[in-house]
PDB file of C-alpha atoms in Angstrom:
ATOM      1  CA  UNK A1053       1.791   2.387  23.305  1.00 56.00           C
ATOM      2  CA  UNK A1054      -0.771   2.966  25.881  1.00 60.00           C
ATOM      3  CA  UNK A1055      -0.316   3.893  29.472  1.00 67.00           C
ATOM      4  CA  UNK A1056      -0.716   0.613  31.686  1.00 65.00           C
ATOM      5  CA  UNK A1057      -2.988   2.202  33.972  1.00 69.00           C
ATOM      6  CA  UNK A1058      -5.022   3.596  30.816  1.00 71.00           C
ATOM      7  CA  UNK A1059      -8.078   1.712  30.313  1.00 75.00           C
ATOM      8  CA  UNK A1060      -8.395  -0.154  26.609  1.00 75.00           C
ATOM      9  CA  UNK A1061     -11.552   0.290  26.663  1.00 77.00           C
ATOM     10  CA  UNK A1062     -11.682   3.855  27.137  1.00 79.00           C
ATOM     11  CA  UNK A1063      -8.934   3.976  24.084  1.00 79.00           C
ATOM     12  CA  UNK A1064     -10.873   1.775  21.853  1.00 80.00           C
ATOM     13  CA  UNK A1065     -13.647   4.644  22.062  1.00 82.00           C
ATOM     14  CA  UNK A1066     -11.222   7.614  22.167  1.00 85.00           C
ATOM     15  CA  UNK A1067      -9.525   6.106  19.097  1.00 83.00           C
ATOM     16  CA  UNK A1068     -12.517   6.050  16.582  1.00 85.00           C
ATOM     17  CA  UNK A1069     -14.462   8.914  17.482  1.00 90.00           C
ATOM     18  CA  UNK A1070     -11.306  11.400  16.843  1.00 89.00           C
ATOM     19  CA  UNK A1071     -11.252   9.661  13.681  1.00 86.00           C
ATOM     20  CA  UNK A1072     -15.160  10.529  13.452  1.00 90.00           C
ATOM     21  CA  UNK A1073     -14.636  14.458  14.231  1.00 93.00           C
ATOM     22  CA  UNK A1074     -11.765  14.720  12.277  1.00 87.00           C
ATOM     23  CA  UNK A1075     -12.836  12.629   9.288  1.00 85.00           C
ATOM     24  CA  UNK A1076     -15.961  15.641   9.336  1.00 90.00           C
ATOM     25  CA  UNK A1077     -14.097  18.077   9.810  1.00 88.00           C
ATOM     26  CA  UNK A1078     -12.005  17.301   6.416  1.00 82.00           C
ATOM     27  CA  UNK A1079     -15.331  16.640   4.637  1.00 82.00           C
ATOM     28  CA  UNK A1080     -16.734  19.635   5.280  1.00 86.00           C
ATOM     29  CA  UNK A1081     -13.431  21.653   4.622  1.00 82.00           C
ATOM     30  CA  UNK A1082     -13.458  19.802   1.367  1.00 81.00           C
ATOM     31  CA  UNK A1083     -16.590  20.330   0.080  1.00 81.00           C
ATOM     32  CA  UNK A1084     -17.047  24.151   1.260  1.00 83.00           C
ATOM     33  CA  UNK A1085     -14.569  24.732  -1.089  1.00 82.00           C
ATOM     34  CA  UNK A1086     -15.793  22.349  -3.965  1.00 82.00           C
ATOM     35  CA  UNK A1087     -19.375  24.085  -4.003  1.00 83.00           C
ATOM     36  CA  UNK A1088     -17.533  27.596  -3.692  1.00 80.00           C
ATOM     37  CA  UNK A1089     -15.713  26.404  -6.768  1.00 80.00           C
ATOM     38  CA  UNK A1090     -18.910  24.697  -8.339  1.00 82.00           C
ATOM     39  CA  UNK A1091     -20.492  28.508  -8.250  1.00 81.00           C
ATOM     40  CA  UNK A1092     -17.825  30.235  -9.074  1.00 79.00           C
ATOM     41  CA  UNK A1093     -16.974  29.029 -12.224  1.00 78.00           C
ATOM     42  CA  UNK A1094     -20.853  27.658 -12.801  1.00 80.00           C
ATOM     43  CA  UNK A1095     -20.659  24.150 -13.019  1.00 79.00           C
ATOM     44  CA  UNK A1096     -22.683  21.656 -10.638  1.00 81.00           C
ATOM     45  CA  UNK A1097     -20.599  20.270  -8.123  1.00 75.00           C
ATOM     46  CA  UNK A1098     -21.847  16.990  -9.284  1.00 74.00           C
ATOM     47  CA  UNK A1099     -20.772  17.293 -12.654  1.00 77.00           C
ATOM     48  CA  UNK A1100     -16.997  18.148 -11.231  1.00 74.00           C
ATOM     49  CA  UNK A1101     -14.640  15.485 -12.857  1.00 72.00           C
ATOM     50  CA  UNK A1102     -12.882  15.177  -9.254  1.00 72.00           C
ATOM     51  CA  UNK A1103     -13.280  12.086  -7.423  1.00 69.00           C
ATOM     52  CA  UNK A1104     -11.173   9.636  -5.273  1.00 67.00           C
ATOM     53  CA  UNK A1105      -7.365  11.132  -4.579  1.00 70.00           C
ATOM     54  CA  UNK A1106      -8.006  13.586  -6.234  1.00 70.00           C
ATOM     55  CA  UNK A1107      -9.925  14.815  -3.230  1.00 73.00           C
ATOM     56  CA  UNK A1108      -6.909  14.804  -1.626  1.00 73.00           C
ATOM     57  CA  UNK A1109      -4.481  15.557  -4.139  1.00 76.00           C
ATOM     58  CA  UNK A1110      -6.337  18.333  -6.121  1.00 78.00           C
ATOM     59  CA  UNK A1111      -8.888  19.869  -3.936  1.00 80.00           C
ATOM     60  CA  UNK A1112      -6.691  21.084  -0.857  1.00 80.00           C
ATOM     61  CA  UNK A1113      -4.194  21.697  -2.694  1.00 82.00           C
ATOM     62  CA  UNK A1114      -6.322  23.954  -4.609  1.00 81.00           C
ATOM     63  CA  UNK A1115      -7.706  25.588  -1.588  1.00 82.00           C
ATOM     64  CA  UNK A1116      -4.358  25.838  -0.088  1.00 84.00           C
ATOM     65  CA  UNK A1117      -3.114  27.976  -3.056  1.00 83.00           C
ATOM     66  CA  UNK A1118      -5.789  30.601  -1.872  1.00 82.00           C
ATOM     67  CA  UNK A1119      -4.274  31.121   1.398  1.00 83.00           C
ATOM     68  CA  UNK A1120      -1.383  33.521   2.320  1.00 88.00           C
ATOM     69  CA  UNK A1121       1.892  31.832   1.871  1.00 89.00           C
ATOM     70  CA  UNK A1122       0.594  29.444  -0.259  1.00 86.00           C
ATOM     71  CA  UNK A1123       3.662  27.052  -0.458  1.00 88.00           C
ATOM     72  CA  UNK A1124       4.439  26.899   3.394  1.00 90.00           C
ATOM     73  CA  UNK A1125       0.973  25.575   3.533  1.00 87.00           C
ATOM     74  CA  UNK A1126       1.397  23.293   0.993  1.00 86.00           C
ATOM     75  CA  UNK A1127       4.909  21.720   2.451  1.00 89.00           C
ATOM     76  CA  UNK A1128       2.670  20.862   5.800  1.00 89.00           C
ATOM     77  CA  UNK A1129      -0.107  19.500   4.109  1.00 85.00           C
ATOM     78  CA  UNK A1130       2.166  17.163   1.878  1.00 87.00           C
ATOM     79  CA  UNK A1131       4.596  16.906   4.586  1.00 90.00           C
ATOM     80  CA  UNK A1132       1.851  15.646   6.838  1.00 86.00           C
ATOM     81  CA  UNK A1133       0.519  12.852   3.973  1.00 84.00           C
ATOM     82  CA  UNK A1134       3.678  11.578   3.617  1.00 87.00           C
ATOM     83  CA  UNK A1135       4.263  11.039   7.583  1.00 88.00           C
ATOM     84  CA  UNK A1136       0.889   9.546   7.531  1.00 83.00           C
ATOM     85  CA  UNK A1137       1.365   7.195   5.234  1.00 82.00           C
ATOM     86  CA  UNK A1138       4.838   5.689   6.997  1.00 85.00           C
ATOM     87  CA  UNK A1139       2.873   5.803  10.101  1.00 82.00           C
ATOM     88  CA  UNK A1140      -0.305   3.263   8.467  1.00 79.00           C
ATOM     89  CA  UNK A1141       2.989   1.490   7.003  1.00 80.00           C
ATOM     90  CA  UNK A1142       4.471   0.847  10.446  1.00 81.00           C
ATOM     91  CA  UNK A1143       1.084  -0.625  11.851  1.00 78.00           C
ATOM     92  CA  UNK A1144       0.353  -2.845   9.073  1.00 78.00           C
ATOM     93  CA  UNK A1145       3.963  -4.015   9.008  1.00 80.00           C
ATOM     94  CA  UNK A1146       3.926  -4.394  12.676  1.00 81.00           C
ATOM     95  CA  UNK A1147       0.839  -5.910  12.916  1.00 79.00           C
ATOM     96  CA  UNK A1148       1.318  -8.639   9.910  1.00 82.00           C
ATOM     97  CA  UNK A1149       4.756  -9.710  10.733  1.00 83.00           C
ATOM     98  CA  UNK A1150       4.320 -10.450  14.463  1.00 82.00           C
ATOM     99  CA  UNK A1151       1.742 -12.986  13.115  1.00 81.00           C
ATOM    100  CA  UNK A1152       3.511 -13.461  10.222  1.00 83.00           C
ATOM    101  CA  UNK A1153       6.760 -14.868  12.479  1.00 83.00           C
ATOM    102  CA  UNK A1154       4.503 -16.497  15.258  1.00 82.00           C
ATOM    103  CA  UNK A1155       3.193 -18.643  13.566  1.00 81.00           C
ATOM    104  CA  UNK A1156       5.008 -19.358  10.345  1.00 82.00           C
ATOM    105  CA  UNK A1157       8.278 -18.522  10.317  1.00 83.00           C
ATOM    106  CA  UNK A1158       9.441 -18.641  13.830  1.00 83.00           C
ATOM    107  CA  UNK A1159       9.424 -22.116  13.416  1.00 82.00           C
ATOM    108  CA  UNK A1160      11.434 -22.455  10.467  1.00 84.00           C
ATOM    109  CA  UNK A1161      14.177 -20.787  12.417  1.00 83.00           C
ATOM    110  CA  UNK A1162      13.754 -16.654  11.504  1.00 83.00           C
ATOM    111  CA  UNK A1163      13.944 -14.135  13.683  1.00 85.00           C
ATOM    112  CA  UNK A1164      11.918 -10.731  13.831  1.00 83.00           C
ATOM    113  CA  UNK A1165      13.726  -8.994  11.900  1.00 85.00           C
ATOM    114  CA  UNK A1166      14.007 -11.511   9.123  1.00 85.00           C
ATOM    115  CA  UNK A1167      10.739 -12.039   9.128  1.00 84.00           C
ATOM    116  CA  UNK A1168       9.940  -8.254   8.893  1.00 85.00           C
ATOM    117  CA  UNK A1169      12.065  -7.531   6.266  1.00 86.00           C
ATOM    118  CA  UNK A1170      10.522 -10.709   4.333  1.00 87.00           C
ATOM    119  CA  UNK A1171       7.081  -8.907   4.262  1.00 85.00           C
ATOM    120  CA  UNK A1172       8.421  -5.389   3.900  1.00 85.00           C
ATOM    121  CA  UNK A1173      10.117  -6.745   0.802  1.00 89.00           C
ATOM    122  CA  UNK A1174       7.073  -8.558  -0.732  1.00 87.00           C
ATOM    123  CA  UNK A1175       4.830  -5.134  -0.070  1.00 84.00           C
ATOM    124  CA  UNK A1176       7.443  -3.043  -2.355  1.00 85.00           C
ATOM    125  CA  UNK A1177       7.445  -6.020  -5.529  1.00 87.00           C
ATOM    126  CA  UNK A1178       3.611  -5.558  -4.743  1.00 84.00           C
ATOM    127  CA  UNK A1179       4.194  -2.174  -4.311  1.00 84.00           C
ATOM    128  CA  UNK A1180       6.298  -0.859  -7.660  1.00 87.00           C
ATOM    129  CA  UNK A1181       3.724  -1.476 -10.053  1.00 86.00           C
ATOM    130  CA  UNK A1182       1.693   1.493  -8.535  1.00 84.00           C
ATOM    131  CA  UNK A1183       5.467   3.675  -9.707  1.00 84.00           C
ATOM    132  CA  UNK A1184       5.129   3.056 -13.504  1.00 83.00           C
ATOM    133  CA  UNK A1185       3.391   5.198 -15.640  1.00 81.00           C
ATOM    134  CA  UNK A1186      -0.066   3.581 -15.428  1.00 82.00           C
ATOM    135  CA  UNK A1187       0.347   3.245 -11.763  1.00 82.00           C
ATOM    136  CA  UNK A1188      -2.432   5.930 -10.837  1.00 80.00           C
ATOM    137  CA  UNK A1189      -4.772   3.839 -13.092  1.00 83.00           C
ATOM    138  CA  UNK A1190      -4.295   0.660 -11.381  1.00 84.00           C
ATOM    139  CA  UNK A1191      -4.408   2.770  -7.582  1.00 81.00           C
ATOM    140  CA  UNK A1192      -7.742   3.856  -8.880  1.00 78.00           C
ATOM    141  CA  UNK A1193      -8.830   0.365  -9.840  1.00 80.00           C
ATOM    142  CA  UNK A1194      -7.592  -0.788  -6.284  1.00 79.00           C
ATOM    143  CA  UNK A1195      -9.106   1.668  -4.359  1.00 75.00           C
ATOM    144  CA  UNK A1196     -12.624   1.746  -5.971  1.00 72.00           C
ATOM    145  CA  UNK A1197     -13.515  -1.406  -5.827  1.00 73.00           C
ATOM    146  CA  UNK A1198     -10.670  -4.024  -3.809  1.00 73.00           C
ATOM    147  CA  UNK A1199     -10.580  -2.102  -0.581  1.00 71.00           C
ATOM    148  CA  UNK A1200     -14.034  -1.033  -1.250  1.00 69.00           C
ATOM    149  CA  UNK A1201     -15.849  -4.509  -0.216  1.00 74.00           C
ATOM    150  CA  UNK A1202     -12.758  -6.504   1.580  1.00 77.00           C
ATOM    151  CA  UNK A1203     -12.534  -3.857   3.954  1.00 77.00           C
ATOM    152  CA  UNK A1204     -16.032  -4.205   5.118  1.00 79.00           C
ATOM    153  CA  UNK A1205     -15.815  -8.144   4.185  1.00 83.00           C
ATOM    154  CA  UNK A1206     -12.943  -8.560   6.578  1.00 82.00           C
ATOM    155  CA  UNK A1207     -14.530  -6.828   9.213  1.00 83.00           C
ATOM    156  CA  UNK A1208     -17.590  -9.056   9.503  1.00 86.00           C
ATOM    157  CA  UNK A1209     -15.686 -11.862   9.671  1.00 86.00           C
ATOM    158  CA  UNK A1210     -13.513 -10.632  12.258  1.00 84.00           C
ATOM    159  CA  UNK A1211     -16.723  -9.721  14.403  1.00 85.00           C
ATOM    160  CA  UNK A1212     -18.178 -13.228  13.460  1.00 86.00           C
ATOM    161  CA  UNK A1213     -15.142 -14.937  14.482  1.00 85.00           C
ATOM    162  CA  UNK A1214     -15.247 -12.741  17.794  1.00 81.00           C
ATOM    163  CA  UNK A1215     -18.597 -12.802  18.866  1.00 81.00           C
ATOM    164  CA  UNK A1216     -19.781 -16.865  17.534  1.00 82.00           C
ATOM    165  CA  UNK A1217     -16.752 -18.610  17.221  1.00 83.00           C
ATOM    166  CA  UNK A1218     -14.483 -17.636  19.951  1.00 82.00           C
ATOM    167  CA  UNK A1219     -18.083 -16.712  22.048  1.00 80.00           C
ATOM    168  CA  UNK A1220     -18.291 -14.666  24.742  1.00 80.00           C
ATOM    169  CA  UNK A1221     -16.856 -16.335  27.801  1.00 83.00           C
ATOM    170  CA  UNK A1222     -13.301 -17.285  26.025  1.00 85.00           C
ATOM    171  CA  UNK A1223     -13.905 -13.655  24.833  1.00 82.00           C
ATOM    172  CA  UNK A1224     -13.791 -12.138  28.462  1.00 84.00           C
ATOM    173  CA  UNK A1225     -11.132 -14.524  29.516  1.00 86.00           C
ATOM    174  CA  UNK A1226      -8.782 -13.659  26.720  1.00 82.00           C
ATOM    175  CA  UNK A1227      -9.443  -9.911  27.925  1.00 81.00           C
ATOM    176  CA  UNK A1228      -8.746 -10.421  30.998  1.00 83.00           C
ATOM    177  CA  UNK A1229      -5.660 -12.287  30.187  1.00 82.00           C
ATOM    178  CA  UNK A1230      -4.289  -9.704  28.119  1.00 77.00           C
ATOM    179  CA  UNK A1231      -5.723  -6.363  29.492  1.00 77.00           C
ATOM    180  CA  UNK A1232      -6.911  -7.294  32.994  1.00 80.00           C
ATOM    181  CA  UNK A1233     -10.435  -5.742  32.144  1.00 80.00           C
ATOM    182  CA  UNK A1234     -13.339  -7.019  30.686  1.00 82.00           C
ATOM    183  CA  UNK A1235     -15.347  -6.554  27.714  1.00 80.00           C
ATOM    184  CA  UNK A1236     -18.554  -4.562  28.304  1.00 81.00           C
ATOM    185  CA  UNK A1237     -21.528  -6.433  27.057  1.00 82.00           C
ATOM    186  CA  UNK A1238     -22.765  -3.905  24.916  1.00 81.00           C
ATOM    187  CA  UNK A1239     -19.002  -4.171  22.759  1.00 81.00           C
ATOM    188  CA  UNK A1240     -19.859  -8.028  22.855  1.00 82.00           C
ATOM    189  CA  UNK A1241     -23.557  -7.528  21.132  1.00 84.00           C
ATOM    190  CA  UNK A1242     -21.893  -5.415  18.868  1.00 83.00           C
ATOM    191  CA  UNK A1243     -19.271  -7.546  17.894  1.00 81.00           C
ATOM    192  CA  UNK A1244     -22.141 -10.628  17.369  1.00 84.00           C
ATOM    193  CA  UNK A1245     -25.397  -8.520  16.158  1.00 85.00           C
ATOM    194  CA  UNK A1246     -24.924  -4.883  14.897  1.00 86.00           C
ATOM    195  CA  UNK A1247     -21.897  -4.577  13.296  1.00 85.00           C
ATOM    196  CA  UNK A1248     -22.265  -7.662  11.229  1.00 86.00           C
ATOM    197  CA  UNK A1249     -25.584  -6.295   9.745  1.00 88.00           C
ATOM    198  CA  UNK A1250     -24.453  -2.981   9.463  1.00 87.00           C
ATOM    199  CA  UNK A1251     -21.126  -4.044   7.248  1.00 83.00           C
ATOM    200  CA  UNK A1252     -23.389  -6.572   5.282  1.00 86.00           C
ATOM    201  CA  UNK A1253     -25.310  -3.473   4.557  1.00 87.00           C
ATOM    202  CA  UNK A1254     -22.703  -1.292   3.650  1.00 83.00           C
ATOM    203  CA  UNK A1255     -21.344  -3.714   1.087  1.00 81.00           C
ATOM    204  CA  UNK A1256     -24.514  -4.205   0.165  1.00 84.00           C
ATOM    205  CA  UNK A1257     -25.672  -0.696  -0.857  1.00 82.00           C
ATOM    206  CA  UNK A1258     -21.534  -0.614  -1.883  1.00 77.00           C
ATOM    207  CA  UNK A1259     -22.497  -3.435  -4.541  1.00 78.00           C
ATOM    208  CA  UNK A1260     -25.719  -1.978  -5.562  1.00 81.00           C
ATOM    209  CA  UNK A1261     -23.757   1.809  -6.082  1.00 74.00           C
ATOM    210  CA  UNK A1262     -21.147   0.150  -8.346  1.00 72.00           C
ATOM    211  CA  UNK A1263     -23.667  -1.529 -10.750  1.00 74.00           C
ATOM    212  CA  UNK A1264     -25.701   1.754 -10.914  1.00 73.00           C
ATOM    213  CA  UNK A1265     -22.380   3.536 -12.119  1.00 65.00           C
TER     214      UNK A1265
END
């Protein structure tokens, strides 16, 4: 979705450091209000029974109830969750099935679309047990502690994979291939050294955090 004459690399940095800013930006929004909330009503903002979505789901909301017009706030802040969740849904579908139908099911004579629809239609049987009445329960349970290690699990591998198994000189020739630039060296020693400790860290301290509660 990138302009051809746009460098990749210059995206790939562009990319996660708005996610950065804005990621503290909604942190610090969030929690202004929590310890405003904490005072006000003289409980320890530890002590808060609010945790997870309901960061999300009870906080802002909360805070957006204090604003003028409350409800025209509140229609672009849900408004905006729900177009951000079909937009994650597009690149995970998009991503999965192009791999999904190069190099299963092309060969057993589906197209793209089949093979989209295939996935699309396992993720909602996956996906309706999170509708029932215990279904914010069982998000909970998923989103505590499955995508809490396997997302920084998959990630070292990935950077494994990149940096020691494919190695650095396939590495710049896929590039190259694909993007008609190469890789910096310093993404390369990051893909092989830093990030790999770093995630083993994280899941680490991750580990140690869910024992300790």
């Amino acid at each position: 979705y990138r302009h051809k004459e746009e460098s990749i690399m210059t995206t790939s940095l562009i990319v996660p450091i708005s996610i950065i800013i804005f990621g503290i930006i909604c942190s610090i929004t969030n929690f202004c209000f929590l310890g405003n909330f904490s005072k006000n009503i003289g409980i320890p903002i530890d002590k808060l029974p609010i945790n997870g979505s309901d960061l999300a789901f009870v906080t802002y909301p909360a805070a957006l109830n204090l604003l003028p017009w409350p409800n025209f706030w509140s229609i672009i802040f849900f408004t905006m969750l729900v177009t951000l969740g079909i937009d994650t849904q597009f690149t995970f579908a998009e991503q999965v099935s192009y791999y999904l139908h190069k190099f299963v099911l092309s060969s057993r004579g589906y197209d793209k679309f089949q093979s989209a629809s295939i996935l699309c239609a396992i993720n909602t049987i996956f996906g309706i047990i999170f509708c029932f009445g215990n279904g914010i329960y069982i998000f909970e349970i998923f989103d505590n502690y499955v995508t809490l290690f396997s997302l920084f699990i998959i990630s070292v591998v990935e950077c494994l994979i990149l940096g020691h198994y494919i190695g650095e000189e396939k590495l710049q020739k896929m590039s190259i291939e694909y993007t008609n630039e190469t890789v910096p060296e310093y993404f390369i020693q990051f893909y092989r050294v830093y990030y790999p400790v770093i995630g083993l860290l994280f899941v680490f301290l991750s580990f140690i955090k869910l024992l300790h509660d």
